[in-house]
Amino acid sequence: MQVVSPTPGVLVAVRDVDSLRRRIQSWRREGLSVALVPTMGALHKGHLTLMAHAQKLADRVVATIFVNPKQFGPNEDFAAYPRREHDDFEMLNAAGVHLLFAPDVGAMYPQGFATSVRVAGLSDILDGEHRAGHFDGVATVVTKLLLQALPDIALFGEKDYQQLAIIRRLTSDLNIPVDIIGAPTVREADGLAMSSRNAYLTAEERAAAPALHRAITAAAKSIAGGADIAGALAKAREELLKAGFKNVDYVEARHAQTLQRLNPGEPGRVLVAAQLGRARLIDNIAI
Ligand code: PAF
């Protein structure tokens, strides 16, 4: 694989699938490899780290920006979700990303669109219990993006750990010929995982938010040290409520790959989702 160094200022943006495919096919004819980095925009340092990671692994990097209506519930923040396409374009351009695919809703879901991809089991637990239909929306759009671009690799952040597990499952189940790469969560200096939704936090909430990372780090350490799992998780929940989180949807220790019940000695992950003001924050950490 020939890896070229990124050249800032070469970004081309396309909105339709034909243009996306034409450009990717021309790279393929030159023998170049392609990485896809799907996003919903409102880009931050976490996304740029993913782009930089992609640049190390492939010759050409395609970013996508699409705020996918199918993964938002009726009472969720689809309308309010931050949209900053101009700034995002500048950031991707400066980072040396080669192609931006930014379709509109009509291009992704034209009149008569009737297909849904559902990963049973994995989509019904943890976040799936609190966000009905969310992972079906994610699975549907990611399947479409992968089939539209047919990249060699696609990168997703580990911050959305359950999403990553679902995407691995669906690409394997549907024989989509792509390597899914999970990239470590990028954090602020105080431990808060970077997220476009952090923009919803007031100054006071932002000061309280690192409690999320602190609580799951402490729980993971206790569990790794042999502490009672239920006790460690109850303590984490208590810490979050004390820090000002309104409610904790879940704080759970699960098997790192299957996300099922964790048995002693198995690789584990602590996963959390909790509401702080307007922001529903999620995070996870290895045990
Ligand atoms: O993680 C996200 O930003 C989104 O869920 C994704 C993978 C781009 C699908 O819309």
PDB file of C-alpha atoms and ligand atoms in Angstrom:
ATOM      1  CA  MET A   1       0.000   0.000   0.000  1.00  0.00           C
ATOM      2  CA  GLN A   2       1.458   3.330  -1.060  1.00  0.00           C
ATOM      3  CA  VAL A   3       0.854   5.880   1.714  1.00  0.00           C
ATOM      4  CA  VAL A   4       1.187   9.501   0.620  1.00  0.00           C
ATOM      5  CA  SER A   5       1.622  12.329   3.110  1.00  0.00           C
ATOM      6  CA  PRO A   6      -1.472  14.489   3.527  1.00  0.00           C
ATOM      7  CA  THR A   7      -1.571  17.623   1.386  1.00  0.00           C
ATOM      8  CA  PRO A   8      -3.692  20.362   2.960  1.00  0.00           C
ATOM      9  CA  GLY A   9      -5.881  22.172   0.457  1.00  0.00           C
ATOM     10  CA  VAL A  10      -6.914  19.326  -1.812  1.00  0.00           C
ATOM     11  CA  LEU A  11     -10.370  18.647  -0.416  1.00  0.00           C
ATOM     12  CA  VAL A  12     -13.202  18.142  -2.894  1.00  0.00           C
ATOM     13  CA  ALA A  13     -16.812  17.982  -1.672  1.00  0.00           C
ATOM     14  CA  VAL A  14     -19.530  15.974  -3.403  1.00  0.00           C
ATOM     15  CA  ARG A  15     -23.182  15.489  -2.526  1.00  0.00           C
ATOM     16  CA  ASP A  16     -24.263  12.625  -4.783  1.00  0.00           C
ATOM     17  CA  VAL A  17     -23.349   8.961  -4.867  1.00  0.00           C
ATOM     18  CA  ASP A  18     -22.314   8.946  -8.566  1.00  0.00           C
ATOM     19  CA  SER A  19     -19.678  11.651  -7.990  1.00  0.00           C
ATOM     20  CA  LEU A  20     -18.444   9.846  -4.868  1.00  0.00           C
ATOM     21  CA  ARG A  21     -18.095   6.568  -6.754  1.00  0.00           C
ATOM     22  CA  ARG A  22     -16.451   8.149  -9.836  1.00  0.00           C
ATOM     23  CA  ARG A  23     -13.712   9.695  -7.710  1.00  0.00           C
ATOM     24  CA  ILE A  24     -13.113   6.562  -5.681  1.00  0.00           C
ATOM     25  CA  GLN A  25     -13.033   4.434  -8.843  1.00  0.00           C
ATOM     26  CA  SER A  26     -10.401   6.726 -10.380  1.00  0.00           C
ATOM     27  CA  TRP A  27      -8.226   6.206  -7.270  1.00  0.00           C
ATOM     28  CA  ARG A  28      -8.769   2.472  -7.515  1.00  0.00           C
ATOM     29  CA  ARG A  29      -7.538   2.522 -11.140  1.00  0.00           C
ATOM     30  CA  GLU A  30      -4.348   4.191  -9.838  1.00  0.00           C
ATOM     31  CA  GLY A  31      -3.975   1.377  -7.294  1.00  0.00           C
ATOM     32  CA  LEU A  32      -4.647   3.653  -4.302  1.00  0.00           C
ATOM     33  CA  SER A  33      -6.314   2.409  -1.111  1.00  0.00           C
ATOM     34  CA  VAL A  34      -9.265   4.223   0.436  1.00  0.00           C
ATOM     35  CA  ALA A  35     -10.315   4.913   4.045  1.00  0.00           C
ATOM     36  CA  LEU A  36     -13.812   6.091   4.965  1.00  0.00           C
ATOM     37  CA  VAL A  37     -14.493   8.152   8.112  1.00  0.00           C
ATOM     38  CA  PRO A  38     -18.257   8.621   8.624  1.00  0.00           C
ATOM     39  CA  THR A  39     -19.298  11.561  10.829  1.00  0.00           C
ATOM     40  CA  MET A  40     -22.303  13.726  11.560  1.00  0.00           C
ATOM     41  CA  GLY A  41     -20.172  16.872  11.320  1.00  0.00           C
ATOM     42  CA  ALA A  42     -19.650  19.517  14.039  1.00  0.00           C
ATOM     43  CA  LEU A  43     -16.119  18.226  13.909  1.00  0.00           C
ATOM     44  CA  HIS A  44     -13.715  18.391  16.843  1.00  0.00           C
ATOM     45  CA  LYS A  45     -10.238  17.158  17.681  1.00  0.00           C
ATOM     46  CA  GLY A  46     -11.555  13.627  18.148  1.00  0.00           C
ATOM     47  CA  HIS A  47     -12.692  13.518  14.510  1.00  0.00           C
ATOM     48  CA  LEU A  48      -9.404  15.012  13.316  1.00  0.00           C
ATOM     49  CA  THR A  49      -7.519  12.314  15.217  1.00  0.00           C
ATOM     50  CA  LEU A  50      -9.616   9.739  13.332  1.00  0.00           C
ATOM     51  CA  MET A  51      -8.738  11.446  10.014  1.00  0.00           C
ATOM     52  CA  ALA A  52      -5.027  11.443  10.915  1.00  0.00           C
ATOM     53  CA  HIS A  53      -5.264   7.764  11.846  1.00  0.00           C
ATOM     54  CA  ALA A  54      -6.953   7.059   8.497  1.00  0.00           C
ATOM     55  CA  GLN A  55      -4.204   8.940   6.645  1.00  0.00           C
ATOM     56  CA  LYS A  56      -1.625   6.590   8.155  1.00  0.00           C
ATOM     57  CA  LEU A  57      -3.542   3.518   7.016  1.00  0.00           C
ATOM     58  CA  ALA A  58      -4.682   4.423   3.488  1.00  0.00           C
ATOM     59  CA  ASP A  59      -3.651   6.485   0.463  1.00  0.00           C
ATOM     60  CA  ARG A  60      -6.887   8.442   0.246  1.00  0.00           C
ATOM     61  CA  VAL A  61      -9.277   9.542   3.004  1.00  0.00           C
ATOM     62  CA  VAL A  62     -12.977  10.148   2.434  1.00  0.00           C
ATOM     63  CA  ALA A  63     -14.896  11.873   5.247  1.00  0.00           C
ATOM     64  CA  THR A  64     -18.672  11.876   5.288  1.00  0.00           C
ATOM     65  CA  ILE A  65     -20.934  14.392   6.989  1.00  0.00           C
ATOM     66  CA  PHE A  66     -24.576  13.441   7.309  1.00  0.00           C
ATOM     67  CA  VAL A  67     -26.830  14.203  10.259  1.00  0.00           C
ATOM     68  CA  ASN A  68     -28.848  11.026   9.933  1.00  0.00           C
ATOM     69  CA  PRO A  69     -32.499  11.585  10.854  1.00  0.00           C
ATOM     70  CA  LYS A  70     -33.105   7.843  11.223  1.00  0.00           C
ATOM     71  CA  GLN A  71     -30.903   7.577  14.308  1.00  0.00           C
ATOM     72  CA  PHE A  72     -32.716  10.290  16.292  1.00  0.00           C
ATOM     73  CA  GLY A  73     -35.875   9.521  18.249  1.00  0.00           C
ATOM     74  CA  PRO A  74     -38.899  11.860  18.070  1.00  0.00           C
ATOM     75  CA  ASN A  75     -37.907  13.570  21.336  1.00  0.00           C
ATOM     76  CA  GLU A  76     -34.200  13.750  20.570  1.00  0.00           C
ATOM     77  CA  ASP A  77     -32.005  16.573  19.289  1.00  0.00           C
ATOM     78  CA  PHE A  78     -32.109  16.108  15.491  1.00  0.00           C
ATOM     79  CA  ALA A  79     -33.195  19.713  14.849  1.00  0.00           C
ATOM     80  CA  ALA A  80     -30.769  21.136  17.422  1.00  0.00           C
ATOM     81  CA  TYR A  81     -27.798  18.941  16.471  1.00  0.00           C
ATOM     82  CA  PRO A  82     -24.934  21.330  15.655  1.00  0.00           C
ATOM     83  CA  ARG A  83     -24.419  21.860  11.911  1.00  0.00           C
ATOM     84  CA  ARG A  84     -21.252  23.695  10.886  1.00  0.00           C
ATOM     85  CA  GLU A  85     -20.560  22.540   7.355  1.00  0.00           C
ATOM     86  CA  HIS A  86     -18.396  25.509   6.356  1.00  0.00           C
ATOM     87  CA  ASP A  87     -16.106  25.178   9.403  1.00  0.00           C
ATOM     88  CA  ASP A  88     -16.057  21.403   8.990  1.00  0.00           C
ATOM     89  CA  PHE A  89     -14.947  21.785   5.361  1.00  0.00           C
ATOM     90  CA  GLU A  90     -12.116  24.109   6.404  1.00  0.00           C
ATOM     91  CA  MET A  91     -10.986  21.699   9.131  1.00  0.00           C
ATOM     92  CA  LEU A  92     -10.989  18.704   6.792  1.00  0.00           C
ATOM     93  CA  ASN A  93      -9.211  20.705   4.095  1.00  0.00           C
ATOM     94  CA  ALA A  94      -6.502  21.820   6.517  1.00  0.00           C
ATOM     95  CA  ALA A  95      -6.138  18.219   7.696  1.00  0.00           C
ATOM     96  CA  GLY A  96      -5.423  17.018   4.136  1.00  0.00           C
ATOM     97  CA  VAL A  97      -8.573  14.896   3.753  1.00  0.00           C
ATOM     98  CA  HIS A  98      -9.122  14.207   0.046  1.00  0.00           C
ATOM     99  CA  LEU A  99     -12.868  13.922  -0.380  1.00  0.00           C
ATOM    100  CA  LEU A 100     -15.945  14.976   1.570  1.00  0.00           C
ATOM    101  CA  PHE A 101     -19.246  13.248   0.904  1.00  0.00           C
ATOM    102  CA  ALA A 102     -22.042  15.393   2.330  1.00  0.00           C
ATOM    103  CA  PRO A 103     -25.349  14.150   0.933  1.00  0.00           C
ATOM    104  CA  ASP A 104     -28.674  15.719   1.812  1.00  0.00           C
ATOM    105  CA  VAL A 105     -31.509  13.706   3.312  1.00  0.00           C
ATOM    106  CA  GLY A 106     -33.227  13.295  -0.075  1.00  0.00           C
ATOM    107  CA  ALA A 107     -30.096  11.749  -1.595  1.00  0.00           C
ATOM    108  CA  MET A 108     -29.733   9.228   1.237  1.00  0.00           C
ATOM    109  CA  TYR A 109     -33.406   8.443   1.704  1.00  0.00           C
ATOM    110  CA  PRO A 110     -35.222   9.213  -1.547  1.00  0.00           C
ATOM    111  CA  GLN A 111     -38.990   8.970  -1.860  1.00  0.00           C
ATOM    112  CA  GLY A 112     -40.043   5.358  -1.321  1.00  0.00           C
ATOM    113  CA  PHE A 113     -36.985   4.349   0.721  1.00  0.00           C
ATOM    114  CA  ALA A 114     -38.143   1.293   2.684  1.00  0.00           C
ATOM    115  CA  THR A 115     -35.136  -0.676   3.906  1.00  0.00           C
ATOM    116  CA  SER A 116     -33.845  -0.918   7.442  1.00  0.00           C
ATOM    117  CA  VAL A 117     -30.790  -2.774   8.708  1.00  0.00           C
ATOM    118  CA  ARG A 118     -31.210  -4.228  12.162  1.00  0.00           C
ATOM    119  CA  VAL A 119     -28.562  -6.008  14.203  1.00  0.00           C
ATOM    120  CA  ALA A 120     -30.679  -8.022  16.631  1.00  0.00           C
ATOM    121  CA  GLY A 121     -29.527  -8.479  20.213  1.00  0.00           C
ATOM    122  CA  LEU A 122     -26.643  -6.014  20.244  1.00  0.00           C
ATOM    123  CA  SER A 123     -29.043  -3.193  19.325  1.00  0.00           C
ATOM    124  CA  ASP A 124     -31.492  -3.956  22.110  1.00  0.00           C
ATOM    125  CA  ILE A 125     -29.266  -3.608  25.170  1.00  0.00           C
ATOM    126  CA  LEU A 126     -27.614  -0.649  26.969  1.00  0.00           C
ATOM    127  CA  ASP A 127     -28.212   2.434  24.780  1.00  0.00           C
ATOM    128  CA  GLY A 128     -30.718   0.445  22.724  1.00  0.00           C
ATOM    129  CA  GLU A 129     -32.962   0.143  25.795  1.00  0.00           C
ATOM    130  CA  HIS A 130     -33.078   3.919  26.121  1.00  0.00           C
ATOM    131  CA  ARG A 131     -33.066   5.013  22.462  1.00  0.00           C
ATOM    132  CA  ALA A 132     -35.634   2.910  20.594  1.00  0.00           C
ATOM    133  CA  GLY A 133     -34.659   2.508  16.928  1.00  0.00           C
ATOM    134  CA  HIS A 134     -31.412   4.442  17.305  1.00  0.00           C
ATOM    135  CA  PHE A 135     -29.092   1.603  16.324  1.00  0.00           C
ATOM    136  CA  ASP A 136     -31.318   0.548  13.412  1.00  0.00           C
ATOM    137  CA  GLY A 137     -30.851   4.083  12.074  1.00  0.00           C
ATOM    138  CA  VAL A 138     -27.090   3.856  12.604  1.00  0.00           C
ATOM    139  CA  ALA A 139     -26.857   0.381  11.037  1.00  0.00           C
ATOM    140  CA  THR A 140     -28.918   1.466   8.034  1.00  0.00           C
ATOM    141  CA  VAL A 141     -26.917   4.591   7.287  1.00  0.00           C
ATOM    142  CA  VAL A 142     -23.528   2.967   7.902  1.00  0.00           C
ATOM    143  CA  THR A 143     -24.448   0.062   5.607  1.00  0.00           C
ATOM    144  CA  LYS A 144     -25.426   2.575   2.931  1.00  0.00           C
ATOM    145  CA  LEU A 145     -22.228   4.616   3.336  1.00  0.00           C
ATOM    146  CA  LEU A 146     -20.056   1.487   3.177  1.00  0.00           C
ATOM    147  CA  LEU A 147     -21.815   0.231   0.037  1.00  0.00           C
ATOM    148  CA  GLN A 148     -21.763   3.665  -1.573  1.00  0.00           C
ATOM    149  CA  ALA A 149     -18.022   4.143  -1.058  1.00  0.00           C
ATOM    150  CA  LEU A 150     -16.783   0.526  -0.845  1.00  0.00           C
ATOM    151  CA  PRO A 151     -13.634   1.608   1.030  1.00  0.00           C
ATOM    152  CA  ASP A 152     -10.817  -0.720   2.084  1.00  0.00           C
ATOM    153  CA  ILE A 153     -11.168   0.399   5.686  1.00  0.00           C
ATOM    154  CA  ALA A 154     -13.624   2.463   7.727  1.00  0.00           C
ATOM    155  CA  LEU A 155     -12.816   4.130  11.028  1.00  0.00           C
ATOM    156  CA  PHE A 156     -15.077   4.734  14.028  1.00  0.00           C
ATOM    157  CA  GLY A 157     -14.305   6.061  17.498  1.00  0.00           C
ATOM    158  CA  GLU A 158     -14.405   3.757  20.509  1.00  0.00           C
ATOM    159  CA  LYS A 159     -16.369   6.404  22.385  1.00  0.00           C
ATOM    160  CA  ASP A 160     -19.450   4.950  20.680  1.00  0.00           C
ATOM    161  CA  TYR A 161     -18.408   1.478  21.774  1.00  0.00           C
ATOM    162  CA  GLN A 162     -21.758  -0.245  21.276  1.00  0.00           C
ATOM    163  CA  GLN A 163     -22.113   1.367  17.847  1.00  0.00           C
ATOM    164  CA  LEU A 164     -18.666   0.026  16.915  1.00  0.00           C
ATOM    165  CA  ALA A 165     -19.658  -3.511  18.002  1.00  0.00           C
ATOM    166  CA  ILE A 166     -22.856  -3.270  15.923  1.00  0.00           C
ATOM    167  CA  ILE A 167     -20.958  -2.066  12.845  1.00  0.00           C
ATOM    168  CA  ARG A 168     -18.437  -4.905  13.179  1.00  0.00           C
ATOM    169  CA  ARG A 169     -21.319  -7.389  13.418  1.00  0.00           C
ATOM    170  CA  LEU A 170     -23.201  -6.045  10.406  1.00  0.00           C
ATOM    171  CA  THR A 171     -20.153  -5.906   8.113  1.00  0.00           C
ATOM    172  CA  SER A 172     -19.328  -9.473   9.057  1.00  0.00           C
ATOM    173  CA  ASP A 173     -22.935 -10.712   8.735  1.00  0.00           C
ATOM    174  CA  LEU A 174     -23.492  -8.986   5.379  1.00  0.00           C
ATOM    175  CA  ASN A 175     -20.015  -9.828   3.994  1.00  0.00           C
ATOM    176  CA  ILE A 176     -19.258  -6.181   3.314  1.00  0.00           C
ATOM    177  CA  PRO A 177     -15.600  -6.266   2.255  1.00  0.00           C
ATOM    178  CA  VAL A 178     -14.221  -3.609   4.580  1.00  0.00           C
ATOM    179  CA  ASP A 179     -11.960  -3.639   7.626  1.00  0.00           C
ATOM    180  CA  ILE A 180     -13.555  -1.809  10.534  1.00  0.00           C
ATOM    181  CA  ILE A 181     -10.988   0.035  12.621  1.00  0.00           C
ATOM    182  CA  GLY A 182     -11.852   1.239  16.132  1.00  0.00           C
ATOM    183  CA  ALA A 183      -9.854   4.225  17.332  1.00  0.00           C
ATOM    184  CA  PRO A 184      -9.286   5.122  20.996  1.00  0.00           C
ATOM    185  CA  THR A 185     -11.449   7.848  22.532  1.00  0.00           C
ATOM    186  CA  VAL A 186      -9.901  11.320  22.398  1.00  0.00           C
ATOM    187  CA  ARG A 187     -10.285  13.189  25.686  1.00  0.00           C
ATOM    188  CA  GLU A 188     -10.007  16.739  26.964  1.00  0.00           C
ATOM    189  CA  ALA A 189      -7.195  17.329  29.477  1.00  0.00           C
ATOM    190  CA  ASP A 190      -9.645  16.708  32.357  1.00  0.00           C
ATOM    191  CA  GLY A 191     -10.762  13.354  30.938  1.00  0.00           C
ATOM    192  CA  LEU A 192     -14.075  14.339  29.321  1.00  0.00           C
ATOM    193  CA  ALA A 193     -14.507  12.386  26.078  1.00  0.00           C
ATOM    194  CA  MET A 194     -14.709  14.731  23.085  1.00  0.00           C
ATOM    195  CA  SER A 195     -18.191  14.865  21.595  1.00  0.00           C
ATOM    196  CA  SER A 196     -20.166  17.270  19.427  1.00  0.00           C
ATOM    197  CA  ARG A 197     -22.840  17.169  22.138  1.00  0.00           C
ATOM    198  CA  ASN A 198     -20.446  18.689  24.717  1.00  0.00           C
ATOM    199  CA  ALA A 199     -21.439  21.983  23.065  1.00  0.00           C
ATOM    200  CA  TYR A 200     -24.788  21.699  24.911  1.00  0.00           C
ATOM    201  CA  LEU A 201     -23.107  21.972  28.342  1.00  0.00           C
ATOM    202  CA  THR A 202     -23.272  25.204  30.327  1.00  0.00           C
ATOM    203  CA  ALA A 203     -20.045  26.337  32.057  1.00  0.00           C
ATOM    204  CA  GLU A 204     -21.209  24.769  35.310  1.00  0.00           C
ATOM    205  CA  GLU A 205     -22.169  21.487  33.660  1.00  0.00           C
ATOM    206  CA  ARG A 206     -18.883  21.432  31.745  1.00  0.00           C
ATOM    207  CA  ALA A 207     -17.054  21.667  35.081  1.00  0.00           C
ATOM    208  CA  ALA A 208     -19.073  18.696  36.410  1.00  0.00           C
ATOM    209  CA  ALA A 209     -18.808  16.572  33.249  1.00  0.00           C
ATOM    210  CA  PRO A 210     -15.362  14.948  33.887  1.00  0.00           C
ATOM    211  CA  ALA A 211     -17.007  13.078  36.795  1.00  0.00           C
ATOM    212  CA  LEU A 212     -18.245  10.652  34.115  1.00  0.00           C
ATOM    213  CA  HIS A 213     -14.737   9.549  33.180  1.00  0.00           C
ATOM    214  CA  ARG A 214     -13.585   9.593  36.813  1.00  0.00           C
ATOM    215  CA  ALA A 215     -16.486   7.397  37.932  1.00  0.00           C
ATOM    216  CA  ILE A 216     -16.021   4.694  35.274  1.00  0.00           C
ATOM    217  CA  THR A 217     -12.234   4.747  35.654  1.00  0.00           C
ATOM    218  CA  ALA A 218     -12.597   4.126  39.383  1.00  0.00           C
ATOM    219  CA  ALA A 219     -15.186   1.370  38.771  1.00  0.00           C
ATOM    220  CA  ALA A 220     -12.979  -0.330  36.153  1.00  0.00           C
ATOM    221  CA  LYS A 221     -10.001  -0.229  38.515  1.00  0.00           C
ATOM    222  CA  SER A 222     -11.982  -1.705  41.415  1.00  0.00           C
ATOM    223  CA  ILE A 223     -13.421  -4.480  39.239  1.00  0.00           C
ATOM    224  CA  ALA A 224      -9.958  -5.258  37.808  1.00  0.00           C
ATOM    225  CA  GLY A 225      -8.709  -5.434  41.392  1.00  0.00           C
ATOM    226  CA  GLY A 226     -11.337  -8.058  42.236  1.00  0.00           C
ATOM    227  CA  ALA A 227     -14.005  -5.866  43.862  1.00  0.00           C
ATOM    228  CA  ASP A 228     -17.663  -6.849  43.713  1.00  0.00           C
ATOM    229  CA  ILE A 229     -18.965  -5.661  40.297  1.00  0.00           C
ATOM    230  CA  ALA A 230     -22.413  -4.566  41.495  1.00  0.00           C
ATOM    231  CA  GLY A 231     -20.868  -2.606  44.366  1.00  0.00           C
ATOM    232  CA  ALA A 232     -18.342  -0.836  42.114  1.00  0.00           C
ATOM    233  CA  LEU A 233     -21.086   0.154  39.651  1.00  0.00           C
ATOM    234  CA  ALA A 234     -23.416   1.368  42.420  1.00  0.00           C
ATOM    235  CA  LYS A 235     -20.601   3.586  43.691  1.00  0.00           C
ATOM    236  CA  ALA A 236     -20.062   5.025  40.200  1.00  0.00           C
ATOM    237  CA  ARG A 237     -23.792   5.805  39.893  1.00  0.00           C
ATOM    238  CA  GLU A 238     -23.754   7.520  43.284  1.00  0.00           C
ATOM    239  CA  GLU A 239     -20.707   9.624  42.296  1.00  0.00           C
ATOM    240  CA  LEU A 240     -22.446  10.785  39.118  1.00  0.00           C
ATOM    241  CA  LEU A 241     -25.633  11.835  40.898  1.00  0.00           C
ATOM    242  CA  LYS A 242     -23.523  13.635  43.505  1.00  0.00           C
ATOM    243  CA  ALA A 243     -21.642  15.479  40.718  1.00  0.00           C
ATOM    244  CA  GLY A 244     -24.921  16.855  39.323  1.00  0.00           C
ATOM    245  CA  PHE A 245     -25.906  14.354  36.621  1.00  0.00           C
ATOM    246  CA  LYS A 246     -29.714  14.330  36.439  1.00  0.00           C
ATOM    247  CA  ASN A 247     -30.103  10.628  35.845  1.00  0.00           C
ATOM    248  CA  VAL A 248     -27.916   7.711  34.950  1.00  0.00           C
ATOM    249  CA  ASP A 249     -29.450   5.591  32.154  1.00  0.00           C
ATOM    250  CA  TYR A 250     -26.965   2.824  32.837  1.00  0.00           C
ATOM    251  CA  VAL A 251     -23.543   2.132  34.212  1.00  0.00           C
ATOM    252  CA  GLU A 252     -22.650  -1.454  33.414  1.00  0.00           C
ATOM    253  CA  ALA A 253     -19.689  -3.815  33.182  1.00  0.00           C
ATOM    254  CA  ARG A 254     -19.946  -6.037  30.106  1.00  0.00           C
ATOM    255  CA  HIS A 255     -17.898  -8.475  28.050  1.00  0.00           C
ATOM    256  CA  ALA A 256     -15.700  -6.305  25.801  1.00  0.00           C
ATOM    257  CA  GLN A 257     -16.736  -7.994  22.528  1.00  0.00           C
ATOM    258  CA  THR A 258     -20.241  -9.392  23.008  1.00  0.00           C
ATOM    259  CA  LEU A 259     -21.429  -6.702  25.467  1.00  0.00           C
ATOM    260  CA  GLN A 260     -23.178  -9.523  27.329  1.00  0.00           C
ATOM    261  CA  ARG A 261     -22.820 -10.321  31.056  1.00  0.00           C
ATOM    262  CA  LEU A 262     -19.220 -10.178  32.244  1.00  0.00           C
ATOM    263  CA  ASN A 263     -17.862 -13.323  33.881  1.00  0.00           C
ATOM    264  CA  PRO A 264     -14.718 -13.302  36.024  1.00  0.00           C
ATOM    265  CA  GLY A 265     -11.517 -13.417  33.984  1.00  0.00           C
ATOM    266  CA  GLU A 266     -13.122 -12.252  30.705  1.00  0.00           C
ATOM    267  CA  PRO A 267     -12.076  -9.012  28.922  1.00  0.00           C
ATOM    268  CA  GLY A 268     -14.453  -6.333  30.176  1.00  0.00           C
ATOM    269  CA  ARG A 269     -15.616  -2.816  29.562  1.00  0.00           C
ATOM    270  CA  VAL A 270     -17.468  -0.369  31.810  1.00  0.00           C
ATOM    271  CA  LEU A 271     -20.073   1.578  29.817  1.00  0.00           C
ATOM    272  CA  VAL A 272     -22.119   4.547  30.974  1.00  0.00           C
ATOM    273  CA  ALA A 273     -24.812   6.933  29.720  1.00  0.00           C
ATOM    274  CA  ALA A 274     -26.043   9.805  31.862  1.00  0.00           C
ATOM    275  CA  GLN A 275     -27.862  13.083  31.426  1.00  0.00           C
ATOM    276  CA  LEU A 276     -26.203  16.362  32.378  1.00  0.00           C
ATOM    277  CA  GLY A 277     -28.396  19.361  31.656  1.00  0.00           C
ATOM    278  CA  ARG A 278     -29.381  19.157  27.958  1.00  0.00           C
ATOM    279  CA  ALA A 279     -26.572  16.755  27.102  1.00  0.00           C
ATOM    280  CA  ARG A 280     -26.840  12.995  27.251  1.00  0.00           C
ATOM    281  CA  LEU A 281     -23.227  11.903  27.637  1.00  0.00           C
ATOM    282  CA  ILE A 282     -21.844   8.430  27.007  1.00  0.00           C
ATOM    283  CA  ASP A 283     -18.431   6.998  27.750  1.00  0.00           C
ATOM    284  CA  ASN A 284     -16.704   3.663  28.309  1.00  0.00           C
ATOM    285  CA  ILE A 285     -13.389   2.286  29.447  1.00  0.00           C
ATOM    286  CA  ALA A 286     -11.534  -1.025  29.420  1.00  0.00           C
ATOM    287  CA  ILE A 287     -11.386  -2.986  32.662  1.00  0.00           C
TER     288      ILE A 287
HETATM  289  O1  PAF B   1     -20.944   8.175  15.273  1.00  0.00           O
HETATM  290  C1  PAF B   1     -21.522   8.926  14.464  1.00  0.00           C
HETATM  291  O2  PAF B   1     -21.151  10.088  14.263  1.00  0.00           O
HETATM  292  C2  PAF B   1     -22.733   8.401  13.705  1.00  0.00           C
HETATM  293  O3  PAF B   1     -23.478   7.532  14.471  1.00  0.00           O
HETATM  294  C3  PAF B   1     -22.347   7.754  12.353  1.00  0.00           C
HETATM  295  C4  PAF B   1     -21.479   6.517  12.547  1.00  0.00           C
HETATM  296  C5  PAF B   1     -21.631   8.762  11.485  1.00  0.00           C
HETATM  297  C6  PAF B   1     -23.616   7.304  11.624  1.00  0.00           C
HETATM  298  O4  PAF B   1     -24.472   8.358  11.396  1.00  0.00           O
END
